[in-house]
Coordinates of C-alpha atoms in Angstrom, one line a residue:
Chain A
M1 CA -4.4 -25.0 -9.8
K2 CA -2.9 -27.4 -7.2
Y3 CA -4.9 -30.1 -5.5
S4 CA -5.8 -29.4 -2.0
G5 CA -3.2 -31.5 -0.4
L6 CA -4.5 -31.2 3.2
A7 CA -8.0 -32.5 2.5
L8 CA -6.5 -35.4 0.6
S9 CA -4.0 -36.5 3.2
I10 CA -6.7 -36.5 5.9
A11 CA -9.0 -38.6 3.7
L12 CA -6.2 -41.1 3.1
A13 CA -5.0 -41.2 6.7
T14 CA -8.5 -42.3 7.9
S15 CA -8.9 -44.8 5.1
V16 CA -5.7 -46.6 5.8
S17 CA -5.7 -46.4 9.5
A18 CA -7.3 -49.9 9.6
T19 CA -3.9 -51.4 8.7
A20 CA -1.7 -50.4 11.6
Q21 CA 1.6 -51.3 9.9
E22 CA 1.0 -49.3 6.7
V23 CA 3.0 -46.2 6.0
S24 CA 0.7 -43.6 4.3
P25 CA 2.0 -42.0 1.0
T26 CA 2.5 -38.7 2.9
A27 CA 4.6 -40.3 5.6
V28 CA 7.2 -42.2 3.6
S29 CA 10.7 -41.3 4.6
F30 CA 13.4 -41.1 1.9
T31 CA 17.2 -41.2 2.5
D32 CA 19.1 -40.4 -0.7
G33 CA 16.2 -41.5 -2.7
A34 CA 15.9 -44.9 -0.9
V35 CA 13.2 -46.1 1.5
A36 CA 14.4 -48.5 4.2
Q37 CA 11.1 -49.3 5.9
S38 CA 8.5 -51.7 4.3
L39 CA 5.4 -49.7 3.3
S40 CA 3.0 -52.4 4.2
G41 CA 4.8 -54.3 7.0
V42 CA 4.1 -57.5 5.0
A43 CA 6.8 -59.2 2.9
G44 CA 6.4 -58.7 -0.8
D45 CA 5.2 -61.4 -3.1
A46 CA 7.4 -61.5 -6.3
A47 CA 4.9 -63.4 -8.4
Q48 CA 2.3 -60.9 -7.6
G49 CA 4.8 -58.1 -8.4
R50 CA 5.6 -59.6 -11.7
M51 CA 1.9 -59.4 -12.6
V52 CA 1.7 -55.7 -11.5
V53 CA 4.8 -54.7 -13.6
G54 CA 3.3 -56.2 -16.8
N55 CA -0.4 -55.3 -16.2
K56 CA -1.6 -52.4 -18.3
S57 CA -4.0 -51.2 -15.7
L58 CA -1.7 -51.6 -12.7
G59 CA 2.0 -50.7 -12.8
N60 CA 2.2 -50.7 -16.6
C61 CA 6.0 -50.4 -16.1
V62 CA 6.5 -52.1 -19.5
A63 CA 5.0 -49.0 -21.1
C64 CA 8.4 -47.5 -20.6
H65 CA 10.7 -50.4 -19.6
E66 CA 11.7 -53.7 -21.3
V67 CA 11.9 -56.7 -19.1
S68 CA 13.2 -59.9 -20.7
D69 CA 11.6 -62.0 -17.9
L70 CA 8.2 -60.8 -19.1
D71 CA 8.6 -62.1 -22.6
D72 CA 4.9 -63.1 -22.5
V73 CA 3.9 -59.3 -22.4
P74 CA 4.0 -57.8 -25.9
F75 CA 4.8 -54.2 -26.8
Q76 CA 7.4 -53.2 -24.2
G77 CA 8.5 -49.5 -24.3
E78 CA 11.9 -48.0 -24.5
I79 CA 11.6 -44.7 -22.6
G80 CA 13.5 -45.9 -19.5
P81 CA 16.3 -48.3 -19.2
P82 CA 15.6 -52.1 -19.4
L83 CA 14.9 -53.5 -16.0
D84 CA 17.0 -56.6 -16.5
G85 CA 19.6 -56.7 -13.7
A86 CA 17.8 -54.1 -11.6
G87 CA 18.2 -56.4 -8.6
D88 CA 22.0 -56.3 -9.0
R89 CA 22.2 -52.6 -9.5
W90 CA 20.0 -51.5 -6.7
S91 CA 19.3 -52.5 -3.1
E92 CA 15.8 -53.3 -1.9
A93 CA 15.6 -49.9 -0.2
E94 CA 16.7 -48.1 -3.3
L95 CA 14.2 -50.0 -5.4
R96 CA 11.4 -49.1 -2.9
G97 CA 12.4 -45.5 -3.2
I98 CA 12.5 -45.5 -7.0
V99 CA 9.1 -47.2 -7.4
S100 CA 7.5 -45.0 -4.7
N101 CA 8.8 -41.7 -6.0
A102 CA 11.5 -41.9 -8.7
K103 CA 11.9 -38.2 -8.8
I104 CA 13.8 -38.2 -5.6
M105 CA 16.5 -40.6 -6.9
F106 CA 16.4 -39.2 -10.4
E107 CA 15.7 -35.5 -10.5
E108 CA 13.0 -34.4 -13.1
S109 CA 12.5 -38.1 -14.1
M110 CA 9.6 -38.8 -16.4
M111 CA 8.9 -41.9 -14.4
P112 CA 5.6 -41.5 -12.5
S113 CA 5.5 -41.6 -8.7
F114 CA 3.6 -44.6 -7.8
Y115 CA 3.1 -43.9 -4.0
K116 CA 2.3 -40.3 -3.8
T117 CA -0.9 -38.4 -3.3
E118 CA 0.0 -34.7 -3.2
G119 CA 1.4 -31.9 -5.2
F120 CA -0.2 -32.7 -8.6
I121 CA -1.3 -30.1 -11.1
R122 CA -4.9 -30.8 -12.3
P123 CA -5.0 -34.4 -11.0
G124 CA -7.8 -36.3 -12.7
K125 CA -10.1 -39.2 -11.9
A126 CA -8.1 -42.0 -13.5
Y127 CA -8.3 -41.7 -17.3
T128 CA -11.7 -40.0 -17.5
G129 CA -10.4 -36.5 -18.1
K130 CA -12.6 -35.3 -15.1
A131 CA -11.2 -33.8 -11.9
A132 CA -10.0 -36.1 -9.1
D133 CA -12.6 -36.7 -6.4
D134 CA -12.4 -38.2 -2.9
T135 CA -11.7 -41.6 -4.4
F136 CA -8.2 -40.4 -5.3
G137 CA -5.4 -42.5 -4.0
P138 CA -1.8 -43.5 -5.0
L139 CA -1.2 -45.3 -8.3
L140 CA -0.3 -48.5 -6.5
T141 CA -1.1 -49.7 -2.9
A142 CA 1.5 -50.2 -0.2
Q143 CA 1.4 -53.9 -0.7
Q144 CA 1.6 -53.7 -4.5
I145 CA 4.7 -51.5 -4.1
E146 CA 6.2 -54.2 -1.8
D147 CA 5.3 -56.9 -4.3
V148 CA 6.9 -55.0 -7.2
V149 CA 10.1 -54.4 -5.1
A150 CA 10.2 -58.1 -4.3
Y151 CA 10.0 -58.9 -8.0
L152 CA 12.6 -56.4 -9.0
T153 CA 15.1 -57.9 -6.5
T154 CA 14.8 -61.2 -8.4
L155 CA 15.9 -59.5 -11.7
K156 CA 19.6 -60.5 -11.6
D157 CA 22.0 -60.6 -14.6
Chain B
M1 CA 19.4 -36.3 -22.1
M2 CA 19.7 -33.8 -19.2
K3 CA 17.4 -35.9 -17.1
L4 CA 20.0 -38.6 -16.9
A5 CA 22.7 -36.3 -15.7
G6 CA 23.2 -37.9 -12.2
V7 CA 23.8 -41.4 -13.5
A8 CA 24.6 -40.7 -17.1
G9 CA 27.7 -42.9 -17.2
I10 CA 26.0 -46.0 -16.1
F11 CA 22.8 -45.6 -18.1
L12 CA 24.2 -44.3 -21.4
V13 CA 26.8 -47.0 -21.7
G14 CA 25.1 -49.8 -20.0
F15 CA 21.6 -49.5 -21.3
F16 CA 20.9 -46.9 -23.9
G17 CA 23.7 -48.2 -26.0
A18 CA 21.7 -51.4 -26.5
V19 CA 18.4 -49.9 -27.2
A20 CA 17.3 -49.8 -30.9
Y21 CA 15.7 -46.4 -31.4
A22 CA 13.0 -46.4 -34.0
D23 CA 13.8 -43.2 -36.0
P24 CA 11.4 -41.4 -38.2
A25 CA 11.0 -43.2 -41.6
E26 CA 13.4 -42.3 -44.4
D27 CA 10.6 -41.4 -46.8
T28 CA 9.3 -38.6 -49.0
L29 CA 5.6 -37.6 -49.1
I30 CA 4.6 -36.8 -52.6
L31 CA 0.9 -36.0 -52.7
N32 CA -1.0 -37.5 -55.7
E33 CA 2.3 -37.9 -57.5
D34 CA 2.4 -34.2 -57.8
I35 CA 3.0 -32.0 -54.7
K36 CA 6.2 -32.6 -52.7
M37 CA 5.5 -32.1 -49.0
V38 CA 8.1 -30.9 -46.5
T39 CA 7.8 -33.5 -43.7
K40 CA 11.2 -32.7 -42.3
T41 CA 13.0 -29.4 -42.0
A42 CA 15.2 -27.2 -39.8
A43 CA 13.6 -26.4 -36.5
P44 CA 12.2 -22.8 -36.2
A45 CA 14.5 -20.4 -34.5
H46 CA 12.5 -20.4 -31.2
L47 CA 13.2 -24.2 -30.9
S48 CA 16.9 -24.0 -31.7
D49 CA 18.0 -24.7 -28.1
V50 CA 15.9 -27.9 -27.9
M51 CA 16.0 -29.5 -31.3
D52 CA 17.6 -29.2 -34.7
E53 CA 14.9 -30.7 -37.0
V54 CA 11.1 -30.9 -36.9
Y55 CA 9.3 -33.9 -38.3
S56 CA 5.7 -34.4 -39.4
G57 CA 3.9 -37.2 -37.6
W58 CA 3.6 -38.8 -41.1
L59 CA 7.2 -40.0 -40.7
F60 CA 6.4 -42.0 -37.6
R61 CA 3.5 -44.0 -39.0
G62 CA 3.8 -47.4 -40.8
T63 CA 4.3 -47.9 -44.5
E64 CA 0.7 -48.6 -45.3
T65 CA -0.7 -45.7 -43.3
R66 CA 1.8 -43.4 -45.0
A67 CA 0.8 -44.7 -48.4
M68 CA -2.9 -44.0 -47.7
Q69 CA -2.2 -40.4 -47.1
A70 CA -0.2 -40.0 -50.3
D71 CA -3.2 -40.5 -52.6
D72 CA -6.5 -38.7 -52.3
F73 CA -8.4 -41.8 -53.6
D74 CA -7.0 -43.8 -50.7
N75 CA -7.3 -41.1 -48.0
P76 CA -10.6 -41.6 -46.2
G77 CA -10.3 -38.1 -44.9
M78 CA -11.0 -36.8 -48.4
L79 CA -14.6 -38.1 -48.2
F80 CA -15.2 -35.6 -45.5
V81 CA -13.6 -32.9 -47.5
E82 CA -16.1 -33.6 -50.2
Q83 CA -19.0 -33.3 -47.8
A84 CA -17.6 -30.0 -46.6
E85 CA -17.4 -28.8 -50.2
G86 CA -21.2 -29.3 -50.4
V87 CA -21.6 -27.3 -47.3
W88 CA -19.3 -24.6 -48.5
N89 CA -21.7 -23.9 -51.3
T90 CA -24.9 -24.2 -49.3
V91 CA -26.8 -21.1 -48.4
E92 CA -27.8 -21.0 -44.7
G93 CA -29.0 -18.5 -42.1
S94 CA -30.9 -15.2 -42.2
E95 CA -28.6 -13.4 -44.6
D96 CA -29.1 -16.0 -47.5
K97 CA -25.4 -16.6 -47.9
S98 CA -23.1 -19.5 -48.2
C99 CA -19.3 -19.5 -47.6
A100 CA -18.9 -19.3 -51.3
S101 CA -21.0 -16.1 -51.5
C102 CA -18.2 -14.1 -49.8
H103 CA -15.1 -16.3 -50.5
G104 CA -15.7 -17.7 -54.0
A105 CA -14.5 -21.3 -54.7
S106 CA -12.9 -23.1 -51.8
E107 CA -9.5 -23.1 -53.6
E108 CA -9.5 -19.3 -53.1
M109 CA -8.8 -20.1 -49.5
A110 CA -5.3 -21.5 -50.3
G111 CA -2.8 -20.2 -47.7
V112 CA -5.3 -19.4 -45.0
K113 CA -5.0 -22.5 -42.9
A114 CA -1.2 -22.1 -43.0
V115 CA -1.2 -19.0 -40.8
Y116 CA -3.9 -20.0 -38.2
P117 CA -4.2 -19.6 -35.2
K118 CA -3.8 -15.9 -35.9
W119 CA -4.3 -12.5 -34.2
N120 CA -7.6 -10.8 -35.1
E121 CA -7.1 -7.1 -34.7
T122 CA -10.8 -6.1 -34.7
A123 CA -11.7 -8.7 -32.1
G124 CA -8.5 -8.2 -30.1
E125 CA -7.9 -12.0 -29.8
V126 CA -6.0 -14.9 -31.2
R127 CA -8.4 -17.0 -33.3
T128 CA -8.2 -20.5 -34.3
I129 CA -9.7 -21.4 -37.7
E130 CA -12.7 -22.9 -36.0
M131 CA -13.4 -19.5 -34.2
Q132 CA -13.2 -17.7 -37.5
V133 CA -15.6 -20.2 -39.2
N134 CA -18.1 -19.6 -36.4
D135 CA -17.6 -15.9 -36.6
C136 CA -18.5 -16.0 -40.3
R137 CA -21.5 -18.2 -39.6
E138 CA -22.9 -16.0 -36.9
N139 CA -22.0 -12.5 -38.1
Q140 CA -21.9 -12.9 -41.9
M141 CA -24.5 -15.6 -42.6
G142 CA -26.8 -15.2 -39.6
A143 CA -26.5 -18.9 -39.0
E144 CA -26.0 -20.9 -35.9
K145 CA -22.6 -21.6 -34.6
W146 CA -21.2 -25.1 -35.0
G147 CA -19.9 -27.1 -32.0
Y148 CA -16.2 -26.7 -31.7
T149 CA -15.4 -30.3 -32.6
S150 CA -18.7 -31.2 -34.3
G151 CA -18.7 -33.1 -37.6
N152 CA -19.6 -30.0 -39.7
M153 CA -16.7 -28.1 -38.1
V154 CA -14.0 -30.7 -38.4
N155 CA -15.0 -31.4 -42.0
M156 CA -14.8 -27.7 -42.8
T157 CA -11.4 -27.4 -41.3
A158 CA -10.4 -30.4 -43.4
L159 CA -11.5 -28.6 -46.5
L160 CA -9.6 -25.5 -45.5
A161 CA -6.5 -27.5 -44.8
S162 CA -6.8 -29.5 -48.0
V163 CA -6.6 -26.4 -50.2
S164 CA -3.4 -25.3 -48.5
R165 CA -1.6 -28.6 -48.7
G166 CA 2.1 -28.3 -49.5
M167 CA 2.3 -24.7 -48.3
P168 CA 4.5 -24.1 -45.2
V169 CA 2.9 -23.6 -41.8
N170 CA 3.8 -20.0 -40.9
V171 CA 2.0 -18.8 -37.7
A172 CA 3.1 -15.5 -36.3
I173 CA 4.3 -15.6 -32.7
D174 CA 5.4 -12.0 -32.2
G175 CA 3.4 -8.8 -31.8
P176 CA 0.0 -9.0 -30.0
A177 CA 0.0 -12.8 -30.3
Q178 CA 3.1 -13.2 -28.3
S179 CA 1.6 -13.3 -24.8
V180 CA -0.8 -16.0 -25.9
W181 CA 2.1 -17.9 -27.4
E182 CA 3.9 -17.6 -24.1
D183 CA 0.9 -19.0 -22.3
G184 CA 0.8 -21.9 -24.7
K185 CA 4.5 -22.6 -24.2
E186 CA 4.0 -22.7 -20.5
L187 CA 1.3 -25.3 -20.9
Y188 CA 3.5 -27.3 -23.2
Y189 CA 6.1 -27.7 -20.5
T190 CA 3.7 -28.1 -17.5
R191 CA 3.7 -31.7 -16.0
T192 CA 0.0 -32.4 -15.4
G193 CA -2.0 -35.1 -13.9
Q194 CA -1.2 -37.9 -11.5
L195 CA 1.4 -39.2 -14.0
E196 CA 3.0 -35.7 -14.0
M197 CA 3.8 -35.6 -17.7
S198 CA 4.2 -32.6 -20.0
C199 CA 3.8 -32.6 -23.8
A200 CA 7.6 -32.2 -23.9
N201 CA 8.2 -35.4 -21.9
C202 CA 6.7 -37.4 -24.7
H203 CA 7.0 -35.3 -27.8
E204 CA 10.3 -33.4 -27.2
D205 CA 12.4 -35.7 -25.1
N206 CA 11.2 -39.1 -26.4
Y207 CA 10.0 -38.8 -29.9
G208 CA 11.2 -41.8 -31.9
S209 CA 10.9 -44.1 -28.9
M210 CA 8.1 -46.6 -28.2
I211 CA 5.8 -46.0 -25.3
R212 CA 4.1 -49.4 -25.0
A213 CA 2.7 -50.0 -28.5
D214 CA 2.9 -46.4 -29.7
H215 CA 5.7 -44.9 -31.7
L216 CA 6.1 -41.4 -30.3
S217 CA 6.2 -38.6 -32.8
Q218 CA 6.9 -34.9 -32.2
G219 CA 3.2 -34.3 -31.7
Q220 CA 3.1 -31.8 -34.6
I221 CA -0.2 -30.4 -35.8
N222 CA 0.6 -29.5 -39.4
A223 CA -1.3 -32.5 -40.5
F224 CA -4.6 -31.8 -38.7
P225 CA -7.4 -32.7 -38.9
V226 CA -6.4 -36.4 -38.9
Y227 CA -8.4 -39.3 -40.1
R228 CA -7.8 -42.1 -37.5
L229 CA -8.1 -45.7 -38.5
K230 CA -8.8 -46.3 -34.8
N231 CA -12.1 -44.4 -34.7
T232 CA -12.8 -44.0 -38.5
K233 CA -13.4 -40.3 -38.4
L234 CA -11.7 -37.0 -38.6
N235 CA -10.2 -35.8 -35.4
A236 CA -9.7 -32.1 -34.5
V237 CA -6.6 -30.7 -32.9
H238 CA -8.3 -30.0 -29.6
S239 CA -9.7 -33.5 -29.4
R240 CA -6.1 -34.8 -29.7
F241 CA -4.9 -32.4 -27.0
K242 CA -7.7 -33.6 -24.8
G243 CA -6.7 -37.3 -25.3
C244 CA -3.1 -36.7 -24.5
V245 CA -3.9 -34.7 -21.4
R246 CA -6.3 -37.3 -20.2
D247 CA -3.6 -39.9 -20.7
T248 CA -1.6 -38.1 -18.0
R249 CA -4.5 -38.9 -15.6
A250 CA -5.3 -35.2 -15.5
E251 CA -8.4 -33.1 -15.6
T252 CA -8.4 -32.0 -19.2
Y253 CA -9.2 -28.5 -20.6
S254 CA -12.2 -28.4 -23.0
A255 CA -12.1 -28.0 -26.7
G256 CA -12.1 -24.3 -27.6
S257 CA -10.9 -23.2 -24.2
P258 CA -8.4 -20.3 -23.9
E259 CA -5.8 -22.8 -22.7
F260 CA -6.1 -25.0 -25.8
I261 CA -6.2 -22.0 -28.1
A262 CA -2.9 -20.9 -26.6
L263 CA -1.5 -24.4 -26.8
E264 CA -2.6 -24.7 -30.4
L265 CA -0.8 -21.5 -31.3
Y266 CA 2.4 -22.7 -29.6
V267 CA 2.3 -26.2 -31.0
S268 CA 1.6 -24.8 -34.5
S269 CA 4.7 -22.6 -34.2
R270 CA 6.8 -25.7 -33.4
G271 CA 5.8 -26.9 -36.9
N272 CA 6.5 -23.6 -38.8
G273 CA 8.2 -24.7 -42.0
L274 CA 6.5 -28.1 -42.3
S275 CA 3.8 -28.4 -45.1
V276 CA 0.2 -28.2 -44.3
E277 CA -0.9 -31.8 -44.7
G278 CA -4.5 -32.1 -43.5
P279 CA -6.5 -34.2 -43.7
S280 CA -3.9 -36.8 -42.9
V281 CA -4.2 -40.5 -42.0
R282 CA -3.1 -41.9 -38.7
N283 CA -3.6 -45.1 -36.8

């Protein structure tokens, strides 16, 4: 049973139309897995991004990735590669693409798509086990993605 | 490691080389200093293209949790087995019968849990042991059905598992059960929810690794029901399935649903050859 993508994208388009600069999750344009254009039109805040990466109820990236810079966050996972040096290995556009929808850069990746609202099988209402309703939105907001990208670019070896 | 194909060189050498994988423990489970359990064995033939060995979840838990399961006096799950033993011998329902009236002592059921879920020819369906228990209650005892994951039910499945401990899981996947097994397999590999994860993502591709604070096992069900230190009660297979599906930010299936029955048959078959271990202890 697929989520009705059409209804959802309409709901989202109206809810974000207030912020003129924002690119909606269904309108993101990928080139070789990278996204050149800022999703929010507002420069990312690396300190804010650092918080999103470590926070269990936001990015929770450390569930799968170790980040030495976040040594204050306990229990870092080892499913994906450590993010140390990610800012050397990838350009800003590539990082934006990976965080928005990693499956375009890495086929079949286990990494969740943080800026995507369509094409899910049995999407739920967060962690309730119930079906998604009209509050359904991407895992992170456009600005949170920009903040995370700004933080990742600071991770240099 | 198929998923890394595109960038394999960089990642494997640059990063994975440095990651310390937390392997299953090198340990042997001897129950009550008597029964030697098979917690690690050659994968069943149907898994040969994805893994060589299957491991009980016991091998992925800490030293203390493992020790608790090795001795019935230390295993809190055994208190619920005792309660179920009382119920086993209690007459209930319009037919004035207890489980014991038909089956004798609970030990007579040794071997039964090892082959469930199982095709029932008369009913023309694959039955979990819960379904069979409720069929006995309704049609043999004239008693009310128990809720699928109710206390009485999970306790009874713990009693039935306990008398089969040490026997190899051996569910049949051919014949009339095969199409249900195929459905279960499909569910196992379907990436559900907003996080788009399948059972295989965690329990086939990444067992042995840490996901946040959790040490991922193969998600085997030979040791169910499990007593969890976290909620201090026995937990049924379908409750665990629900929890894992919910954690993918998905709409879950319900306990006792055709989907979870199929998934249970399939996941059981991934553990064919491991010892029946329930009730086990987990964190």
